[in-house]
XYZ file of C-alpha atoms in Angstrom:
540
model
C 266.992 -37.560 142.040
C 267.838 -35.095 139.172
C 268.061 -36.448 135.724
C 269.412 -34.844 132.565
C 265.991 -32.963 132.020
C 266.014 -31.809 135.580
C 262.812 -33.531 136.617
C 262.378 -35.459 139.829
C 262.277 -39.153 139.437
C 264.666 -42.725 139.549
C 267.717 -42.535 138.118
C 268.270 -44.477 134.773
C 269.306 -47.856 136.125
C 268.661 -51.184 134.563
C 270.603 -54.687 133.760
C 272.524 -54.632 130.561
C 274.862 -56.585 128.963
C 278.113 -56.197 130.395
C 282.135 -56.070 131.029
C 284.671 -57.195 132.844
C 286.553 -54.532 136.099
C 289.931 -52.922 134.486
C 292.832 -55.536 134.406
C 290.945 -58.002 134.203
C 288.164 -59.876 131.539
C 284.783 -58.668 130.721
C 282.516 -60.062 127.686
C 279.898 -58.283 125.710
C 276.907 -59.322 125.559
C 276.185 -61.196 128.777
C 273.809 -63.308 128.725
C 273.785 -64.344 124.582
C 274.563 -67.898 124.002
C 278.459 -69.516 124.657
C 278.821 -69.897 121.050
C 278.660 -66.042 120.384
C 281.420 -63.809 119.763
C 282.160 -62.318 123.194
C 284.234 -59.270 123.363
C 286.948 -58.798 126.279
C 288.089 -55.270 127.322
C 291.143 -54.595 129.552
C 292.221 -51.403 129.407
C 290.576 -47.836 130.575
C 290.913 -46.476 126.542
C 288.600 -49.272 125.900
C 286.033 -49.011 128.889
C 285.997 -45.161 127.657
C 285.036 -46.639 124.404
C 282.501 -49.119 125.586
C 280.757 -46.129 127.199
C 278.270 -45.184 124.478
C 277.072 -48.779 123.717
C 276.315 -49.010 127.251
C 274.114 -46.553 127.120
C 272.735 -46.711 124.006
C 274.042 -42.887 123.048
C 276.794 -40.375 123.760
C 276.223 -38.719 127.261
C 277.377 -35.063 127.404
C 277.401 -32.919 130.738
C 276.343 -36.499 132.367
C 278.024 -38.746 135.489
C 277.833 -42.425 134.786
C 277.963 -44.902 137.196
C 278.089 -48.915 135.828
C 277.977 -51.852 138.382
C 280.626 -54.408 137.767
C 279.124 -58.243 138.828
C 280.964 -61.226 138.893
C 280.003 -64.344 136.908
C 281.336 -67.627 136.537
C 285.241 -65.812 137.767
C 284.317 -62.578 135.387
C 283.467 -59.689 135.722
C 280.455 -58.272 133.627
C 278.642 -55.046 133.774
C 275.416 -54.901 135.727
C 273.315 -51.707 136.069
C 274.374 -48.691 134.810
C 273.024 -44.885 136.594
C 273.155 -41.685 135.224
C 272.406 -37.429 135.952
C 273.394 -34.732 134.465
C 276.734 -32.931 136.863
C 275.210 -29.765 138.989
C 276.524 -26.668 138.173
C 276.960 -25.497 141.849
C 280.320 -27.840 143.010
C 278.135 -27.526 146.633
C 275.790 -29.956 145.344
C 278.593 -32.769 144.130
C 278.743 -34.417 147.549
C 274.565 -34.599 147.385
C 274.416 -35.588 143.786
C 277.125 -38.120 144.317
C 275.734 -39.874 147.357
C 272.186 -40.223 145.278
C 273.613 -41.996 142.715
C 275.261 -44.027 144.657
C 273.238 -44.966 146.790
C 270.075 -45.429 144.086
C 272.319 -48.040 141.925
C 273.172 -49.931 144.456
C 269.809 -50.111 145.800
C 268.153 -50.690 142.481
C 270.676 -53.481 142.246
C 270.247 -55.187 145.413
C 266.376 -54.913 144.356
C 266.641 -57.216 141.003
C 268.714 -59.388 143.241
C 272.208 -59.076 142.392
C 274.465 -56.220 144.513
C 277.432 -54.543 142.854
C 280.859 -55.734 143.703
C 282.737 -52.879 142.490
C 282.088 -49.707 140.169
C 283.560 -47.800 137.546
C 282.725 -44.139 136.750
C 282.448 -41.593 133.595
C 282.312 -38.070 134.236
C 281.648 -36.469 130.772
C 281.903 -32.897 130.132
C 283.136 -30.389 127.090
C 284.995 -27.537 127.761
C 283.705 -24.088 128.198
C 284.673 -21.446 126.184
C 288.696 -20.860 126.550
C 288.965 -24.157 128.445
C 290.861 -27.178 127.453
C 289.736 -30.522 128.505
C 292.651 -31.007 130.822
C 291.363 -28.117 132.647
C 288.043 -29.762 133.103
C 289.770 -33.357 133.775
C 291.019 -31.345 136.879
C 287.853 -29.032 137.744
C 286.582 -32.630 137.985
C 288.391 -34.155 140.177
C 286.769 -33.273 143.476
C 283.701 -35.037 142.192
C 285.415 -38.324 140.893
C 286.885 -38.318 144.641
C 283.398 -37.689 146.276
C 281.832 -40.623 144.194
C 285.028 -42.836 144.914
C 284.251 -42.184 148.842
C 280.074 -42.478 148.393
C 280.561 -45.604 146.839
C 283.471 -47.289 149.030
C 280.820 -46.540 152.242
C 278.543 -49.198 150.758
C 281.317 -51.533 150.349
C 281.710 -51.030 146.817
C 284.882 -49.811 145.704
C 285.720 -47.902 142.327
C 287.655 -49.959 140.328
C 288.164 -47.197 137.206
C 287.384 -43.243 137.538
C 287.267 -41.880 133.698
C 286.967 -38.597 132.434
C 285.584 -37.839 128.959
C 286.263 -34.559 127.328
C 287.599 -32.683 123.995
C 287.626 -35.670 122.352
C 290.414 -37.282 125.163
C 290.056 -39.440 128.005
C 291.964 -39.508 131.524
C 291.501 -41.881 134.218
C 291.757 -40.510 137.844
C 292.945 -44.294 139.355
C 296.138 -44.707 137.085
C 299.526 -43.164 137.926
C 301.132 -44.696 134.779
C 301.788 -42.045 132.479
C 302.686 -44.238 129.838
C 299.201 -45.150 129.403
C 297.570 -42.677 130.747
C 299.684 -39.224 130.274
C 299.334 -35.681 131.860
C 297.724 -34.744 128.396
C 295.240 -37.518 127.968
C 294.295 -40.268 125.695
C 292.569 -39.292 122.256
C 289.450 -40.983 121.926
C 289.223 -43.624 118.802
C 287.224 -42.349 115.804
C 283.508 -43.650 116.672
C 282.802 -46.857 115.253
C 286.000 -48.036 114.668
C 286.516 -50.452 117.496
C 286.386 -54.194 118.188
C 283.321 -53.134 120.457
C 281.956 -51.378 117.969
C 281.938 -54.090 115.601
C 280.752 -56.197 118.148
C 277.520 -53.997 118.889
C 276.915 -53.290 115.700
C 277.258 -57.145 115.089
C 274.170 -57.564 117.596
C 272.394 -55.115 116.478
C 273.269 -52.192 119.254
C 272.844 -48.568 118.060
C 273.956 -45.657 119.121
C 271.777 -42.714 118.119
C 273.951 -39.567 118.848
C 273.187 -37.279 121.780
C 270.676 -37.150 124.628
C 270.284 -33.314 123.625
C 269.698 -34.801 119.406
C 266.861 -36.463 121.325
C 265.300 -34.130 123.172
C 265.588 -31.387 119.823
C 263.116 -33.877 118.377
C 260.188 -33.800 121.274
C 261.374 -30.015 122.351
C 258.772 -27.273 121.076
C 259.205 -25.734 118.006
C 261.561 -21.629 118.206
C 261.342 -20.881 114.187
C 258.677 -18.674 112.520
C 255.703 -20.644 112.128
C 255.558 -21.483 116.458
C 253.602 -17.729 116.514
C 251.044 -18.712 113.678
C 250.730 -22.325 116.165
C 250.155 -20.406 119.470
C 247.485 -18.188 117.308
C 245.873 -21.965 116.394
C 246.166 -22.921 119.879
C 244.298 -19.653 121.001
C 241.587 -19.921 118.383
C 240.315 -23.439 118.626
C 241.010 -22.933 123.111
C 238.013 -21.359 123.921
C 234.954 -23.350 121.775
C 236.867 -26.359 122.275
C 237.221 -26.232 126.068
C 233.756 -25.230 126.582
C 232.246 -28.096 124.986
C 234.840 -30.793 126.797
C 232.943 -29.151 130.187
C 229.558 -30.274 128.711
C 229.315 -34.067 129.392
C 227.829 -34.377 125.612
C 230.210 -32.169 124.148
C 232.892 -34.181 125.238
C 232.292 -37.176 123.847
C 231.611 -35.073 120.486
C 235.356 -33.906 120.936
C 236.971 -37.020 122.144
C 235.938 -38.754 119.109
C 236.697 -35.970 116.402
C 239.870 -35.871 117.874
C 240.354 -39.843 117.770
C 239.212 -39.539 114.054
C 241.442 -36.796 113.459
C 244.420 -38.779 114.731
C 243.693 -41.401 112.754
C 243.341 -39.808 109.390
C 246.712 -37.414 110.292
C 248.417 -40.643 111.113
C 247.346 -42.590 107.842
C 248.968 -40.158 106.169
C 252.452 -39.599 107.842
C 252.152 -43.796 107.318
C 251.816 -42.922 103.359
C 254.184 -40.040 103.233
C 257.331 -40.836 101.256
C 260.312 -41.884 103.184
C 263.153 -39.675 103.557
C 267.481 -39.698 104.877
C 268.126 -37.913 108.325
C 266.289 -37.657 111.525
C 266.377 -33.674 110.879
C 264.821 -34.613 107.389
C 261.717 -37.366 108.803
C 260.072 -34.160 111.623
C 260.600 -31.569 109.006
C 258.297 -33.787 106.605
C 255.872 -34.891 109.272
C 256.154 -31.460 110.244
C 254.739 -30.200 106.965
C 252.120 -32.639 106.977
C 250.036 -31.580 109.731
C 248.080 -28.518 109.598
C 248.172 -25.643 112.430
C 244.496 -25.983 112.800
C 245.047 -29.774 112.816
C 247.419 -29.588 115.489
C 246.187 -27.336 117.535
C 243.110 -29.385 117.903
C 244.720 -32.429 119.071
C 246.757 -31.078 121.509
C 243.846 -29.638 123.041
C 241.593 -32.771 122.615
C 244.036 -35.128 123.963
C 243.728 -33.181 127.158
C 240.693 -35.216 128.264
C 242.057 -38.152 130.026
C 239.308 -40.540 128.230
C 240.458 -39.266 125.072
C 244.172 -39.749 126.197
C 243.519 -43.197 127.384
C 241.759 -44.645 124.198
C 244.580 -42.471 121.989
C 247.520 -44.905 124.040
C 245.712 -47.844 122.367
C 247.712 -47.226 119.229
C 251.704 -48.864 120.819
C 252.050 -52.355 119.016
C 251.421 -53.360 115.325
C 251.474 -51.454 112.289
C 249.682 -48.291 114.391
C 252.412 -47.764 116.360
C 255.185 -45.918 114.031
C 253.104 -43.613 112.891
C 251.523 -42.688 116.309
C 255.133 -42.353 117.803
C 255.498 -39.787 114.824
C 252.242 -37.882 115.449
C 253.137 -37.691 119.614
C 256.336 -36.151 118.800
C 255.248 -33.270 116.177
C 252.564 -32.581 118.612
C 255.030 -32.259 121.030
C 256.644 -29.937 118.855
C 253.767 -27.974 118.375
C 253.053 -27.030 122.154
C 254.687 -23.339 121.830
C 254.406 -20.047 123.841
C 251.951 -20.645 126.796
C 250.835 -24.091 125.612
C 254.209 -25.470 126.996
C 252.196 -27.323 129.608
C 250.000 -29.191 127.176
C 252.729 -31.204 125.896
C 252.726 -33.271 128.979
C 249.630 -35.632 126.912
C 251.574 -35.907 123.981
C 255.056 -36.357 125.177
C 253.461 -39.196 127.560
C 251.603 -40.995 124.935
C 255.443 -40.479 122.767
C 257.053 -42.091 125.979
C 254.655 -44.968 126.370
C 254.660 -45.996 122.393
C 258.723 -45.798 123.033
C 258.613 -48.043 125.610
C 256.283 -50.419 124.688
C 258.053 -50.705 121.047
C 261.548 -51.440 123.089
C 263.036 -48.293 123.207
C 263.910 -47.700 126.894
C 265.918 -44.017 125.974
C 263.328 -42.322 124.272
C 260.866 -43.452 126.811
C 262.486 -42.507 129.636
C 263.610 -39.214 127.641
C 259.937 -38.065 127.038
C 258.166 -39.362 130.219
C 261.504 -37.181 131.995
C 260.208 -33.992 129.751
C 256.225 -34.880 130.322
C 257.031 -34.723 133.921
C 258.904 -31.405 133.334
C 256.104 -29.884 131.748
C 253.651 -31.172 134.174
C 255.784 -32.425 137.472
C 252.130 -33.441 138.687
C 250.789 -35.495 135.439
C 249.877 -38.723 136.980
C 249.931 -41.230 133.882
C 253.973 -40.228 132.899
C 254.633 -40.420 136.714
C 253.755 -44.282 136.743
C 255.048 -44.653 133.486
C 258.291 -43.095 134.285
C 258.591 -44.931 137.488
C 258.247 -48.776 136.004
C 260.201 -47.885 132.924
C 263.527 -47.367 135.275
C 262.147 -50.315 137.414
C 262.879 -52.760 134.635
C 258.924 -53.832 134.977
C 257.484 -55.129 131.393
C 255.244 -52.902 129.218
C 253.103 -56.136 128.531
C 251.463 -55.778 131.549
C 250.098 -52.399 130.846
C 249.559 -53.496 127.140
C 247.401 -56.543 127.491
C 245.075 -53.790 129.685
C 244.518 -51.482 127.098
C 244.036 -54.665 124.536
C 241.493 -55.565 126.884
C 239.592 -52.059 127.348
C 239.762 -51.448 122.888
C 238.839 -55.046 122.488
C 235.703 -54.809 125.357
C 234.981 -51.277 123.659
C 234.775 -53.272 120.034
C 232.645 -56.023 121.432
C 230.026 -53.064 123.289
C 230.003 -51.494 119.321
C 229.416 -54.397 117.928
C 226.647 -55.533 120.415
C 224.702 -52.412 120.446
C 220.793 -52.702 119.013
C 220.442 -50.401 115.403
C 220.122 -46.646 116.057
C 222.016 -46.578 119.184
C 224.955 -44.145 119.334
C 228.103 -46.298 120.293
C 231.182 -45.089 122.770
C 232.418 -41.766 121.702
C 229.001 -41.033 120.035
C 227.460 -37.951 120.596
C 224.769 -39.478 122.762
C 227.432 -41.893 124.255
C 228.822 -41.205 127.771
C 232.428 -41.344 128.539
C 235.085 -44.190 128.067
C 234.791 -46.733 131.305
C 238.739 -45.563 131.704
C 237.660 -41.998 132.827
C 234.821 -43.216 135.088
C 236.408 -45.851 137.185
C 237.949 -45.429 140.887
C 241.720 -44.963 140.894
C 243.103 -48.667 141.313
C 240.367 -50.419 139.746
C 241.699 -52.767 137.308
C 240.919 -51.873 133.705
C 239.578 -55.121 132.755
C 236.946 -55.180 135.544
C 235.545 -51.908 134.613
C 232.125 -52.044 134.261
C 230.277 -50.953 130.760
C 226.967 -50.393 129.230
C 225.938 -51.715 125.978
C 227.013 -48.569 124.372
C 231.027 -48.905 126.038
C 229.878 -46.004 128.753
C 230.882 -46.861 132.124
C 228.046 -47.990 134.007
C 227.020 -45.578 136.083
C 227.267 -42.631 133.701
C 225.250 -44.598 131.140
C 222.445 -45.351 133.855
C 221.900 -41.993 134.690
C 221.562 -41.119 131.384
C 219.470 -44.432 130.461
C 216.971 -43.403 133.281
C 216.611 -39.851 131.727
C 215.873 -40.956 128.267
C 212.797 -42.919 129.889
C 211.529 -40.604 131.606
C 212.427 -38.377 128.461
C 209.548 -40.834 125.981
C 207.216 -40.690 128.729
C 208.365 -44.267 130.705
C 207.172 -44.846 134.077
C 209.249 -45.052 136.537
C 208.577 -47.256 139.516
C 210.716 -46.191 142.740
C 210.441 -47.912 146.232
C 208.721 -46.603 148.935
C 211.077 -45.200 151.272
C 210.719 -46.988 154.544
C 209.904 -44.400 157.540
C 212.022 -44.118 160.682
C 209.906 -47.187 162.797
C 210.159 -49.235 159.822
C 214.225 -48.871 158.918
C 215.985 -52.545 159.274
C 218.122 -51.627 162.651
C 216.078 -48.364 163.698
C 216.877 -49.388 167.434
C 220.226 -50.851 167.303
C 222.568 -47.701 167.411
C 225.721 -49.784 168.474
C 225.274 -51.709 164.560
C 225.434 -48.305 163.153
C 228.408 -47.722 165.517
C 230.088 -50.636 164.385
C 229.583 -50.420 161.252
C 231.037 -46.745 160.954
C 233.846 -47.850 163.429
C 234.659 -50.600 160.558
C 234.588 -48.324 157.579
C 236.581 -46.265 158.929
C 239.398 -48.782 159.783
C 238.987 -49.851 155.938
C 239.861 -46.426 155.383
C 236.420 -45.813 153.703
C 236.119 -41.835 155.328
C 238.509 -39.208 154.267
C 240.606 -41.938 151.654
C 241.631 -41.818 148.368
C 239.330 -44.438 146.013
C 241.834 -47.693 145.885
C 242.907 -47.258 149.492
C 245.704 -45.012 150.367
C 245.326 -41.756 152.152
C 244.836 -38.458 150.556
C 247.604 -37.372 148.497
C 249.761 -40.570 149.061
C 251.685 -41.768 146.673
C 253.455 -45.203 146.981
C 256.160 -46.873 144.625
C 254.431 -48.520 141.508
C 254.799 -52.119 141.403
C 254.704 -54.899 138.286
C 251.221 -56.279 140.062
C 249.625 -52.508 140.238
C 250.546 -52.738 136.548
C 249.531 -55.991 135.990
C 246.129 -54.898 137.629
C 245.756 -51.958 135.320
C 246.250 -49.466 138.063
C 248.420 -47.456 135.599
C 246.425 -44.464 134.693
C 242.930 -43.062 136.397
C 240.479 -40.225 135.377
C 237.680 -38.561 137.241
C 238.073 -40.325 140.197
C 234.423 -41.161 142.028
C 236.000 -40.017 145.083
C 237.628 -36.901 145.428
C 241.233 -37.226 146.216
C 243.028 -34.017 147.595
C 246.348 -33.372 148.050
C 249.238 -32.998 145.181
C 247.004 -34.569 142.517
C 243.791 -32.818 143.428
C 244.733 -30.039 140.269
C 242.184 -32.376 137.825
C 245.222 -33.325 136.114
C 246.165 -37.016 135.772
């Protein structure tokens, strides 16, 4: 399905709080306590006003589709779904059977299925048209969702259409509440609703497009002296994350970076306007600075350990480090901002905010449609699963990491050290939970730190003592072929010869589910086993 950022993935479907079908009575919020003030909407003028507190902002150029439930004799809304309307009219009928059909779905999956439906189709005029004109342009797509939706025996109770500042319903004949000329929109705020929301603490932050301008790349004069920072610090920095020592040099100057850059955006003085806030933390981060961190964050290890910072006092001023670093992948770095729009998404989410999560994993996934980590993040985000899942695995990897530090004898480099091998995140097979990763003393995984254990003792002159190697007579089995036989005949039924590492076959994806997240099977690096197919780029 198409979103508003045209990237594949799940529509944006989730319980909310909800109203009551047209005609009838609907309460906001849902499930608050009795004793609440409850707010009951009747009438299409205010279901067109309710429409931005659904959603938590002010769709433009969007379709909206919001489940209507019913609860002890009321209605209330249930799920809500919404993409951006094609510009081809040829793909309505698609469009509008995808929407359809993934509410309802998503619905039935959290175990309550849509009685009926109401729809917003929001659009502003083009140049030299009035919003009559697109009320009617409209229409053939409020009539395909009506039918799409009434074959899954769910009927549309309410067709709106938003534009110009004026509503029009497509169900209601009555021109005396709903004339040829429309319904002028109440000034925002001003409602009972409104009240209501902002009673309970519901905001409504503009535009999905105000959004985006804050994680989009940056189009004034300083983006050329960026892509010349980008193109300076490329080529030593690249060549030492393909030296196994090198990189753990990098990932933690770029960790240490990132933490001094967001120490100070945490001191920085506080100023009015959302415009106002990225300008400043704009300003206070170098082109040098930048440039290094977007190309150190890169390195899945680095990446991983960097997503540590989403709870707590760290987690503002990461959010606002992800998104100027996000601003600051320009020209022919555009791809780079998948890292630091994902690590913006994931902070989002995990601080509560659903809308710019889903917003930045959409645009991490635009940037990179094959970036593994936003993919999975993206995915469970619309799925309703819980961020604590995936939170109480990275607690688990800083707090192991911390331990391993702590633990390590006097004069031995720690994780991230030059001498130090990689985070355990980056060396574990894809599926392996995070909390049963294996370390060394120094937080390496264990394998990598063997090696290199082995090589420093044979490095001060240690001895090492190896096993004979048995010869062919005196092999355990040498003359029972049919064990090897069996043995290969049962790996291979475990899928241990030409499978991905955790099980599936090469290049399969499957949905993601709460207990993959739970397991910490959110997010792999340098798989042990190669794994071809659409994720065999090296990218996460």
């Amino acid at each position: 399905m198409t979103n508003h950022s045209e990237t594949t993935g799940p529509s944006e479907n989730g319980d909310i709080p909800g109203l009551a079908r047209p005609g009838d009575t609907a309460r906001v919020p849902d499930d608050r306590p009795r004793e609440e003030p409850q707010v009951t909407l009747r009438t299409p003028a205010e279901l067109a006003d309710a429409l931005p507190y659904l959603l938590g902002y002010r769709p433009e150029d969007s379709i909206v589709l919001v489940a209507l439930r019913d609860r002890d004799g009321k209605g209330r809304f249930g799920g809500r779904a919404r993409l951006g309307i094609p510009a081809n009219p040829d793909d309505w009928a698609c469009a509008a059977g995808q929407l359809a059909h993934g509410l309802v779905t998503g619905s039935e999956r959290r175990g309550v299925r849509p009685e009926q439906m109401v729809v917003y189709l929001c659009q502003e005029p083009a140049p030299g048209e009035t919003g009559r004109q697109v009320m009617e342009r409209l229409r053939p797509l409020a009539q395909k969702l009506r039918v799409e939706c009434g074959a899954l025996d769910v009927p549309v109770v309410e067709a709106l259409c938003v534009s110009a500042g004026r509503f029009w319903s497509y169900c209601c004949d009555d021109r005396a509440c709903c004339p040829a000329e429309g319904t002028p929109m109440g000034l925002p705020g001003t409602s009972v609703l409104a009240a209501a929301a902002t009673y309970a603490g519901i905001q409504v932050r503009g535009t999905l497009g105000e959004l985006r301008g804050r994680l989009l790349p940056r189009e004034d004069e300083t983006a050329r002296e960026q892509e010349t920072a980008l193109d300076a610090a490329a080529v030593p920095l690249v060549a030492r994350i393909l030296d196994d020592t090198g990189r753990a040099e990098v990932a933690e100057e770029t960790l240490l970076l990132a933490q001094r850059v967001m120490r100070r955006l945490a001191g920085a003085r506080p100023v009015s306007g959302i415009a106002a806030e990225d300008l400043r933390d704009d300003r206070l981060l170098g082109h040098d600075e930048a440039a290094t961190l977007i190309l150190g964050l890169q390195d899945r290890a680095t990446r991983d350990r960097a997503a540590e910072w989403m709870e707590g006092e760290e987690a503002a001023p990461a959010l606002r480090l992800w998104r100027a670093l996000a601003r600051r992948c320009v020209g022919s770095y555009g791809e780079h901002a998948a890292a630091p729009l994902t690590l913006a998404g994931w902070v989002a989410w995990s601080t509560g905010d659903e809308l710019e999560a889903r917003e930045a994993l959409a645009m991490a996934l635009g940037a990179d449609p094959d970036y593994l980590f936003a993919r999975l993040l993206h995915q469970a985000c619309n799925e309703g699963l819980d961020p604590e899942s995936v939170r109480r695995c990275l607690r688990a990897e800083r707090g192991g990491r911390e331990r391993s530090e702590d633990a390590a004898p006097e004069g031995t480099e720690g994780a991230g050290g030059a001498a130090g091998s990689e985070p355990a995140v980056s060396a574990s097979a894809p599926g392996e939970p995070l909390a049963r990763r294996r370390r060394t003393r120094s937080g390496a995984a264990a394998g990598g730190g063997a090696r290199r254990g082995r090589a420093r003792g044979r490095e001060q002159g240690t001895k090492v003592v190896r096993p004979r190697t048995p010869t062919a007579e005196e092999r355990p089995g040498h003359a029972r072929p049919d064990r090897a036989r069996a043995r290969a005949s049962a790996e291979r039924k475990a899928g241990r010869t030409g499978a991905c590492a955790g099980g599936g076959r090469p290049g399969e994806r499957g949905p993601v589910r709460d207990s993959d997240l739970r397991a910490g099977r959110w997010g792999v690096a340098r798989p042990t086993v190669p794994c071809p197919g659409p994720t065999g780029s090296g990218r996460p």
